[in-house]
CSV table of C-alpha atoms (C1' of nucleotides) in Angstrom, one decimal:
chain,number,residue,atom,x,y,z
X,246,UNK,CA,87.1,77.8,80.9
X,247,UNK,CA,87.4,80.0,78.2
X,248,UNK,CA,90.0,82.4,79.7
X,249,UNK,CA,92.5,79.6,80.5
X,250,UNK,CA,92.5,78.6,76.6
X,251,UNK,CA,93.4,82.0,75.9
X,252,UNK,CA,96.1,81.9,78.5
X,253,UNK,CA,97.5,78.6,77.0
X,254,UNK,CA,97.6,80.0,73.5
X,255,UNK,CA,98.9,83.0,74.4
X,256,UNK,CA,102.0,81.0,76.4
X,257,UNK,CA,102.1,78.6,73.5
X,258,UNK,CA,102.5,81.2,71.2
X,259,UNK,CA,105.0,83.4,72.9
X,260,UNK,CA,107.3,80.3,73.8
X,261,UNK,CA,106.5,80.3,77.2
X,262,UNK,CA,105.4,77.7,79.7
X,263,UNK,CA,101.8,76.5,81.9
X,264,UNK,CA,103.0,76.7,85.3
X,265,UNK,CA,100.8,75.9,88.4
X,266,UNK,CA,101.3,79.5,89.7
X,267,UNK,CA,100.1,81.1,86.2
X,268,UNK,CA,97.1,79.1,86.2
X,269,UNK,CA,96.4,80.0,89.9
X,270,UNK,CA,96.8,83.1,89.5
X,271,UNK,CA,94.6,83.2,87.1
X,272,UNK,CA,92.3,81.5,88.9
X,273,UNK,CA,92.7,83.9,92.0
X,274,UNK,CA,91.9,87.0,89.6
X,275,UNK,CA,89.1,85.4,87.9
X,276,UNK,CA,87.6,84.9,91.1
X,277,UNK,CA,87.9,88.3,92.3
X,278,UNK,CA,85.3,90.6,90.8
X,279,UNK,CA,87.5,93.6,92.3
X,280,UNK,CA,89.7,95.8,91.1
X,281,UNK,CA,92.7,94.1,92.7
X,282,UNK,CA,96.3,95.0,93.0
X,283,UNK,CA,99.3,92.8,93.0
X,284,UNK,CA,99.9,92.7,96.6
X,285,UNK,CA,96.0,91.8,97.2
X,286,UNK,CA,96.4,89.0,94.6
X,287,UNK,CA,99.2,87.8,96.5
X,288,UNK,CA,97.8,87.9,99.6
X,289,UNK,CA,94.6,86.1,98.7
X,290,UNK,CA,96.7,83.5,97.6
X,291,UNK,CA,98.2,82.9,100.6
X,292,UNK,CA,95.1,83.0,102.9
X,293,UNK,CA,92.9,80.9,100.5
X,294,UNK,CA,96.1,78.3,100.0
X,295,UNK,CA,99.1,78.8,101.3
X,296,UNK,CA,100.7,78.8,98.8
X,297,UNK,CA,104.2,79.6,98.2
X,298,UNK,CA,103.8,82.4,95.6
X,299,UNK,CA,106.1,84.7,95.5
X,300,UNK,CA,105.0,88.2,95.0
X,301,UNK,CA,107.4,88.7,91.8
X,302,UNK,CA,106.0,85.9,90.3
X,303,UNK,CA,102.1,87.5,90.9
X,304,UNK,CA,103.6,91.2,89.2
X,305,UNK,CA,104.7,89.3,86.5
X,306,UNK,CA,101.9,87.0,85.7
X,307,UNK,CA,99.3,89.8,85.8
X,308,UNK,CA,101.5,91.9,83.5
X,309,UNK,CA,101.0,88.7,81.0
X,310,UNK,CA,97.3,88.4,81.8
X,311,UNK,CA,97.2,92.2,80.2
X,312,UNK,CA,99.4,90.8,77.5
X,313,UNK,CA,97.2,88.6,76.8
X,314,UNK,CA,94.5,90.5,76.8
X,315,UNK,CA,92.7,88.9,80.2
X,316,UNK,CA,93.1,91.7,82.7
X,317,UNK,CA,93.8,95.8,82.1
X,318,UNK,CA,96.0,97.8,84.0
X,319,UNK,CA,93.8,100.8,86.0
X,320,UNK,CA,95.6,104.1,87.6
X,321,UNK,CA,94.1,106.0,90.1
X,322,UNK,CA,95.1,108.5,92.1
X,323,UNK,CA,96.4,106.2,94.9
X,324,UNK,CA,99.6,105.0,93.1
X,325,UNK,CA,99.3,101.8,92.8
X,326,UNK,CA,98.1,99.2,89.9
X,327,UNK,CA,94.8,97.7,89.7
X,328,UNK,CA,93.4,95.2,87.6
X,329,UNK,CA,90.4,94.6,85.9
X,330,UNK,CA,89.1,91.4,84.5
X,331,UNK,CA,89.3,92.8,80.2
X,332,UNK,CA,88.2,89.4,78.2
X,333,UNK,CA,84.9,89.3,77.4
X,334,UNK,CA,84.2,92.9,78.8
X,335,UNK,CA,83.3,95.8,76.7
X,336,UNK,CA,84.8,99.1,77.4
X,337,UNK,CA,83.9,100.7,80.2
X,338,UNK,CA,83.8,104.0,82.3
X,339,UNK,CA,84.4,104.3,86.4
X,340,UNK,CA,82.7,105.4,89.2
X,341,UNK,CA,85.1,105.4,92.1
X,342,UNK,CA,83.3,106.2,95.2
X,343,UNK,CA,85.7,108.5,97.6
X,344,UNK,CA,84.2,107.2,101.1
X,345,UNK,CA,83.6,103.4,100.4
X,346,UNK,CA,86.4,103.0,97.6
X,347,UNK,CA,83.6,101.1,95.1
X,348,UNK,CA,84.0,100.7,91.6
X,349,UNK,CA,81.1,101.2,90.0
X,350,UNK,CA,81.3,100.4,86.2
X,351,UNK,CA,79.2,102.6,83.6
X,352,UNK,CA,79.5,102.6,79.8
X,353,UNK,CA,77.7,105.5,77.8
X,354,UNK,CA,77.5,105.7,74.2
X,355,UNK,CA,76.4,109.2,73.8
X,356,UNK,CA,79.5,110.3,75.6
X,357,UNK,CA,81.7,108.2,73.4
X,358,UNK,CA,80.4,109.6,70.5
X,359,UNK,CA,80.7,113.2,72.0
X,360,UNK,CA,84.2,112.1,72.7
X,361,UNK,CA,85.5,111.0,69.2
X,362,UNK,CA,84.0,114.3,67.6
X,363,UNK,CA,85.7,116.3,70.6
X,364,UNK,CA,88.9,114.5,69.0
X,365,UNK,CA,87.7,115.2,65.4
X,366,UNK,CA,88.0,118.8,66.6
X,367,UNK,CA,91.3,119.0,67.7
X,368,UNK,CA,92.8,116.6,64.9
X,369,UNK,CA,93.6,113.9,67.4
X,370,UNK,CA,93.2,110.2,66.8
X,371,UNK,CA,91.7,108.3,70.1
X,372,UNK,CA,93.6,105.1,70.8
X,373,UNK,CA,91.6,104.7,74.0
X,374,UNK,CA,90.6,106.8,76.9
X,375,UNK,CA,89.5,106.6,80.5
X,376,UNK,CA,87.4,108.5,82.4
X,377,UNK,CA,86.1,108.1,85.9
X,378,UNK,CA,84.3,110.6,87.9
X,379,UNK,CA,84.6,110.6,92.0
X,380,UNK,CA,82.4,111.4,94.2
X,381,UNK,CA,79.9,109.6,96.8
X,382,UNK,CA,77.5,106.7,95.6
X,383,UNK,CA,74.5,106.3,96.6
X,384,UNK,CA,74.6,104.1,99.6
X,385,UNK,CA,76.9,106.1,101.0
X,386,UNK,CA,74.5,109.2,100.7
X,387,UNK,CA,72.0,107.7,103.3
X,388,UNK,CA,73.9,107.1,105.7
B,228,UNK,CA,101.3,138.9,90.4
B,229,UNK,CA,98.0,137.9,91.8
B,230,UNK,CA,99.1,134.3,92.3
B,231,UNK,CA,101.5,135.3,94.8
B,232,UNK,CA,98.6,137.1,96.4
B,233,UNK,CA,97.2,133.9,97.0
B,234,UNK,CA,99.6,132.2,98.0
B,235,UNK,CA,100.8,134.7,100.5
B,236,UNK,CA,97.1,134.6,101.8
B,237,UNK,CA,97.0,131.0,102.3
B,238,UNK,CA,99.9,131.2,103.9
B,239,UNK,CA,99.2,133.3,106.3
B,240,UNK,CA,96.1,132.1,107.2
B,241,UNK,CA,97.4,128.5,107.6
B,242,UNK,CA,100.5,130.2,110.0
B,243,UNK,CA,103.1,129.6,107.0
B,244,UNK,CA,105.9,131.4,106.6
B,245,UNK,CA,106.6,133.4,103.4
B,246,UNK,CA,109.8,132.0,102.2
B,247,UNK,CA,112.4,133.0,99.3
B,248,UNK,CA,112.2,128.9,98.3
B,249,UNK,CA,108.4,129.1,98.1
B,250,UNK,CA,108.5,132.2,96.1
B,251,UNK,CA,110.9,130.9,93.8
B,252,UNK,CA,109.0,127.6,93.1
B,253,UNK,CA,106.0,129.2,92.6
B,254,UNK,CA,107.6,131.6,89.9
B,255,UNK,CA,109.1,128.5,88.4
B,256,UNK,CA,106.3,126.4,88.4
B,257,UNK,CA,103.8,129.8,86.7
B,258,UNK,CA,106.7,130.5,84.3
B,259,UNK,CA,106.4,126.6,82.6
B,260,UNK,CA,103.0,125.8,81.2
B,261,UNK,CA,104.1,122.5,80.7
B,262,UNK,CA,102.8,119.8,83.1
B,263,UNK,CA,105.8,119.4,85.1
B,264,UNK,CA,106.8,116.8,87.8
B,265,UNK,CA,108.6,117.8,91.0
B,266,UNK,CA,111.6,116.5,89.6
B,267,UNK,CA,111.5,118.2,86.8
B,268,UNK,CA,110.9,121.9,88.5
B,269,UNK,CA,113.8,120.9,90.6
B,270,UNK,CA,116.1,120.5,87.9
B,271,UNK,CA,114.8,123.6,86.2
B,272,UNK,CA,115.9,125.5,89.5
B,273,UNK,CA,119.0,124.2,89.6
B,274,UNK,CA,119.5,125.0,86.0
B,275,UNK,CA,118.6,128.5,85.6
B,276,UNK,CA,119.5,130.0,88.7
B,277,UNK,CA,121.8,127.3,90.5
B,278,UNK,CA,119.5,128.2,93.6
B,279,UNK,CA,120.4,125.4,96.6
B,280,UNK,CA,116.8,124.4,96.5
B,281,UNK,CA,116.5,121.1,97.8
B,282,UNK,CA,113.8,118.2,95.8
B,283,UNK,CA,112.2,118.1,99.0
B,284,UNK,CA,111.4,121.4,99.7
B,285,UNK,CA,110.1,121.1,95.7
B,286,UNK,CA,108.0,118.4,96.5
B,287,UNK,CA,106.8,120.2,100.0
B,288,UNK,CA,106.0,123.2,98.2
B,289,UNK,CA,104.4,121.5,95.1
B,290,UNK,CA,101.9,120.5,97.7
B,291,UNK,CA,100.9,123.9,99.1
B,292,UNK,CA,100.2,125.1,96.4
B,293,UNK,CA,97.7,122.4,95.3
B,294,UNK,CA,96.5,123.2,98.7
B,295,UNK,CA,95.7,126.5,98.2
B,296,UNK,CA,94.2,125.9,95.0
B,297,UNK,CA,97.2,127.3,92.3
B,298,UNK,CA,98.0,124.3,91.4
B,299,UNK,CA,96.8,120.8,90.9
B,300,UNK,CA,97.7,116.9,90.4
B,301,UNK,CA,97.8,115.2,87.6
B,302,UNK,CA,98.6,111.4,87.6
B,303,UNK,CA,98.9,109.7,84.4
B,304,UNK,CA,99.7,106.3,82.9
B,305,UNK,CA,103.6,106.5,84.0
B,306,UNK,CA,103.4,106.6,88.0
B,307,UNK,CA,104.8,110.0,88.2
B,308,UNK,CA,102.8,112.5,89.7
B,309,UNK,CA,102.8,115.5,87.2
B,310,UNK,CA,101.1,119.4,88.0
B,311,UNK,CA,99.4,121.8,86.0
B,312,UNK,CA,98.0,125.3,87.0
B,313,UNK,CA,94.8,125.5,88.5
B,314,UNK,CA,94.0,128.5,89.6
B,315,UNK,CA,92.1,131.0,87.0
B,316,UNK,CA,92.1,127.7,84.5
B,317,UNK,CA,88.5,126.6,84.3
B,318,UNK,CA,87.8,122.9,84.1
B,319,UNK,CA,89.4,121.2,81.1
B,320,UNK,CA,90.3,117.6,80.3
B,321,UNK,CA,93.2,116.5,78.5
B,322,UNK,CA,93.9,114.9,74.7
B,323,UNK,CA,97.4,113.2,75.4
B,324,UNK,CA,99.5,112.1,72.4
B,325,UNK,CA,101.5,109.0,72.4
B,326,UNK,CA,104.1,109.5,70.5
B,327,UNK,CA,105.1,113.3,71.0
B,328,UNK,CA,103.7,113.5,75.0
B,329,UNK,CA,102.0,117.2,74.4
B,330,UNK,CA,98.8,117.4,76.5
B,331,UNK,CA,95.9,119.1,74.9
B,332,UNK,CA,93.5,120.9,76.9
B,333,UNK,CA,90.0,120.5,76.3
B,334,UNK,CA,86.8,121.0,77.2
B,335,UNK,CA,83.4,120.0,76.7
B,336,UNK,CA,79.9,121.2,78.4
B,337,UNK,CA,77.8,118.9,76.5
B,338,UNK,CA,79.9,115.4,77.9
B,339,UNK,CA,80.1,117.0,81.3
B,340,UNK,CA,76.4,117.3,81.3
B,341,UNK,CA,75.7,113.9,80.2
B,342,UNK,CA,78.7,112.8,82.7
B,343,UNK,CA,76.2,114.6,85.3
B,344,UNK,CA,73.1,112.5,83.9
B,345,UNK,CA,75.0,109.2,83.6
B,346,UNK,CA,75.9,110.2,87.6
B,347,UNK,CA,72.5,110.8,88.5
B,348,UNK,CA,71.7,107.3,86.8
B,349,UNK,CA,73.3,105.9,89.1
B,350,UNK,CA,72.5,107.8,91.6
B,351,UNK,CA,76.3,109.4,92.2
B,352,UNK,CA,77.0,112.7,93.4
B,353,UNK,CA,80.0,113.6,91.4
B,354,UNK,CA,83.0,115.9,92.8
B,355,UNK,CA,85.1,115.9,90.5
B,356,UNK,CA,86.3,114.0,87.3
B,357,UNK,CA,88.7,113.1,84.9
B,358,UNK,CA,89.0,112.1,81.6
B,359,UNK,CA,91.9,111.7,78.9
B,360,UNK,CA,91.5,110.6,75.7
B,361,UNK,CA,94.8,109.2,74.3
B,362,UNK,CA,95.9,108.9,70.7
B,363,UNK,CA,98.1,111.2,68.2
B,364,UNK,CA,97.9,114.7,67.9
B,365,UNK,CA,97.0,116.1,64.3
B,366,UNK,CA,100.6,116.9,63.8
B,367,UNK,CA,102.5,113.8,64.8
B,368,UNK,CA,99.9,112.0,62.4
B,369,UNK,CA,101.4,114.2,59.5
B,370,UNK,CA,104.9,112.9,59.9
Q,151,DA,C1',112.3,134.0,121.1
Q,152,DT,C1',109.7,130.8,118.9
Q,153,DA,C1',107.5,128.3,115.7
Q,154,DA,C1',108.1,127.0,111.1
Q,155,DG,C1',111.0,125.8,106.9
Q,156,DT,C1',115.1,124.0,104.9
Q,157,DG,C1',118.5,120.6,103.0
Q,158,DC,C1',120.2,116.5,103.5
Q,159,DA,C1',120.2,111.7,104.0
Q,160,DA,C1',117.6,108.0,105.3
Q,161,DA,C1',113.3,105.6,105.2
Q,162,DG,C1',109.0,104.1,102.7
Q,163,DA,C1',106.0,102.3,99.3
Q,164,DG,C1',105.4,100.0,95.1
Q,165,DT,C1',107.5,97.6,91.5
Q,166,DT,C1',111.3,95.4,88.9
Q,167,DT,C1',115.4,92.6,88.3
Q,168,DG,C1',119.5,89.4,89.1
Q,169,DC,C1',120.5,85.0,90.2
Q,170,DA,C1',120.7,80.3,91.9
Q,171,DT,C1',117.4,76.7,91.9
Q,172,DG,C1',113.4,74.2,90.3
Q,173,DT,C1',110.1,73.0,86.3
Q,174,DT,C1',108.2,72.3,81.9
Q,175,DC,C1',108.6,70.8,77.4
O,34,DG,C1',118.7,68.6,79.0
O,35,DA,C1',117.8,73.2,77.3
O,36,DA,C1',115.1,76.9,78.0
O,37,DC,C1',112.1,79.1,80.7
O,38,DA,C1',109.9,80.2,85.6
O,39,DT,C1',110.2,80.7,90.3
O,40,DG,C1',111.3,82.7,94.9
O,41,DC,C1',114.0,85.4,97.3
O,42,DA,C1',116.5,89.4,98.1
O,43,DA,C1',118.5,93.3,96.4
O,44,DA,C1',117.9,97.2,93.4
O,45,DC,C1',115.2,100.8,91.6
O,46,DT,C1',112.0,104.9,91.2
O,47,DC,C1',109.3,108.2,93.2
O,48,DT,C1',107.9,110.3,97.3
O,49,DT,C1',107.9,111.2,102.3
O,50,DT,C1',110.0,111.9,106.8
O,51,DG,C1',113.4,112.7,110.8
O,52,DC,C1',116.6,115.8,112.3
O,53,DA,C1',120.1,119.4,113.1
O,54,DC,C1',120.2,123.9,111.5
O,55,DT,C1',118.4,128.2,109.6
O,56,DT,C1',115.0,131.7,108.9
O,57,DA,C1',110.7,134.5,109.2
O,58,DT,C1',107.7,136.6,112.2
DNA sequence: ATAAGTGCAAAGAGTTTGCATGTTC
DNA sequence: GAACATGCAAACTCTTTGCACTTAT
C-alpha cells in the first residue's frame, strides 16, 4: 500500500531502518479508523498478536508516522495524545461527543475563509488551526 | 472586588472555607492577564511575597475557581494545563503565535454561527467550543 | 468542637530516555 | 560489523492524593 512506500522513503531518507515492529505498527494504525493513543496501539497489538512490542517502541514509531506525514498528533482535553490517520486526508475539523466520546469529522470552507480574514484582521499568519466543538451527537440525543 | 464576591459565594454555598491562601491566589491569578499555569502562579507567590503557599494548594485552588466560574482551562499543544479569566470575559478564541507564545483573543459571531449550522448539519448540539488558530503575530513577522 | 484546608511528600498518569541486547543494511 | 532499533526499566513532567497538622466557622 501506498502508506508503507511513504514509510520506506521516509526511513530511507532519514538513514533509518524497516523493522517488523514499524511496519506493524503501521499496520495496527492503519487499521484503526479511531483516534487512537499510544497505549491503545499497544494494546491492540498485543491482543490481535501477541506480540512483543514494547510500548516505547509504539511512542516512538507513531512520533515518526507524524514525521512522515502518516498520522497527526490531536490534544484534547483528556491529556493524552491521539492520533489520526493524516496521508491522504484533507484538513479537517472535530466533533467530539462528550457522552459517547465519538469523533465526528467535519470540514467547512466558509469557516476557513472566515478564519484567514479573522487572521487578516489581527496581522497574524495562520500556520494551522484546530477547532472542535463538544457537545452531544445525535444518537446520543434519542436516547 | 466583585470577583471575591463570587468566590466567597461559591464558597459558602458549597460549605468552603474562606481562607487567606485562596484569597491570595485568587488576587494573584486576577492581577496576571497572562494565561498562567499552576506552576507558574506558584512561583509568582513565592516571588513577590515569599508566602508558604504550597503548589498543591495552587493547583486545589486553581480548580475552585474554574468551578465557580472565575476562571477557566485552557490546554494547548504543550501538555500543560494553562488558565485564563473567565468570569465577565465573553466568549473569545485564541490567535497563538509560535515564535513569541502571546495569545490573541478573538472573537467572531459570524464563524460561531456557521459553527452552530455546521452542528445542526450534523445534527450536534454544541456546548461549548474551541478553536486556535496558530501562526505569527503581525509583530514577530516584522522582525 | 468540628469539618474543612494546608503543606509536604509520596503516588499516579502519561511520556521519554539510557542502556544492554538484538537487527538491519 | 557498524549503525541503528528494540525492550525493559528507570527517569521525567505534570498533576493528584494521603496524612498529620492547622485553621475557619
Amino acid at each position: 500500500v501506498k502508506e508503507t512506500v511513504i514509510l520506506q522513503n521516509y526511513l530511507a531518507e532519514h538513514g533509518c531502518k524497516i523493522t517488523g515492529q514499524r511496519r506493524r505498527i503501521l499496520e495496527a494504525f492503519l487499521a484503526t479508523e479511531e483516534h487512537v493513543s499510544a497505549e491503545e496501539l499497544y494494546r491492540k497489538l498485543k491482543e490481535n498478536e501477541g506480540s512483543g512490542i514494547g510500548l516505547a517502541t509504539v511512542y516512538r514509531t507513531l512520533k515518526l508516522l507524524c514525521a512522515s506525514g502518516l498520522a497527526r498528533e490531536l490534544q484534547l482535553t483528556d491529556g493524552v495524545i491521539r492520533y489520526e490517520h493524516h496521508f491522504d486526508h484533507e484538513h479537517h475539523d472535530h466533533l467530539v461527543c462528550l457522552n459517547c466520546g465519538r469523533y465526528i469529522e467535519v470540514s467547512d470552507p466558509q469557516i476557513e475563509a472566515l478564519q484567514e480574514q479573522l487572521a487578516q484582521r489581527n496581522r497574524f499568519r495562520i500556520l494551522h488551526h484546530r477547532m472542535e466543538l463538544y457537545g452531544i451527537c445525535g444518537q446520543c440525543q434519542e436516547t
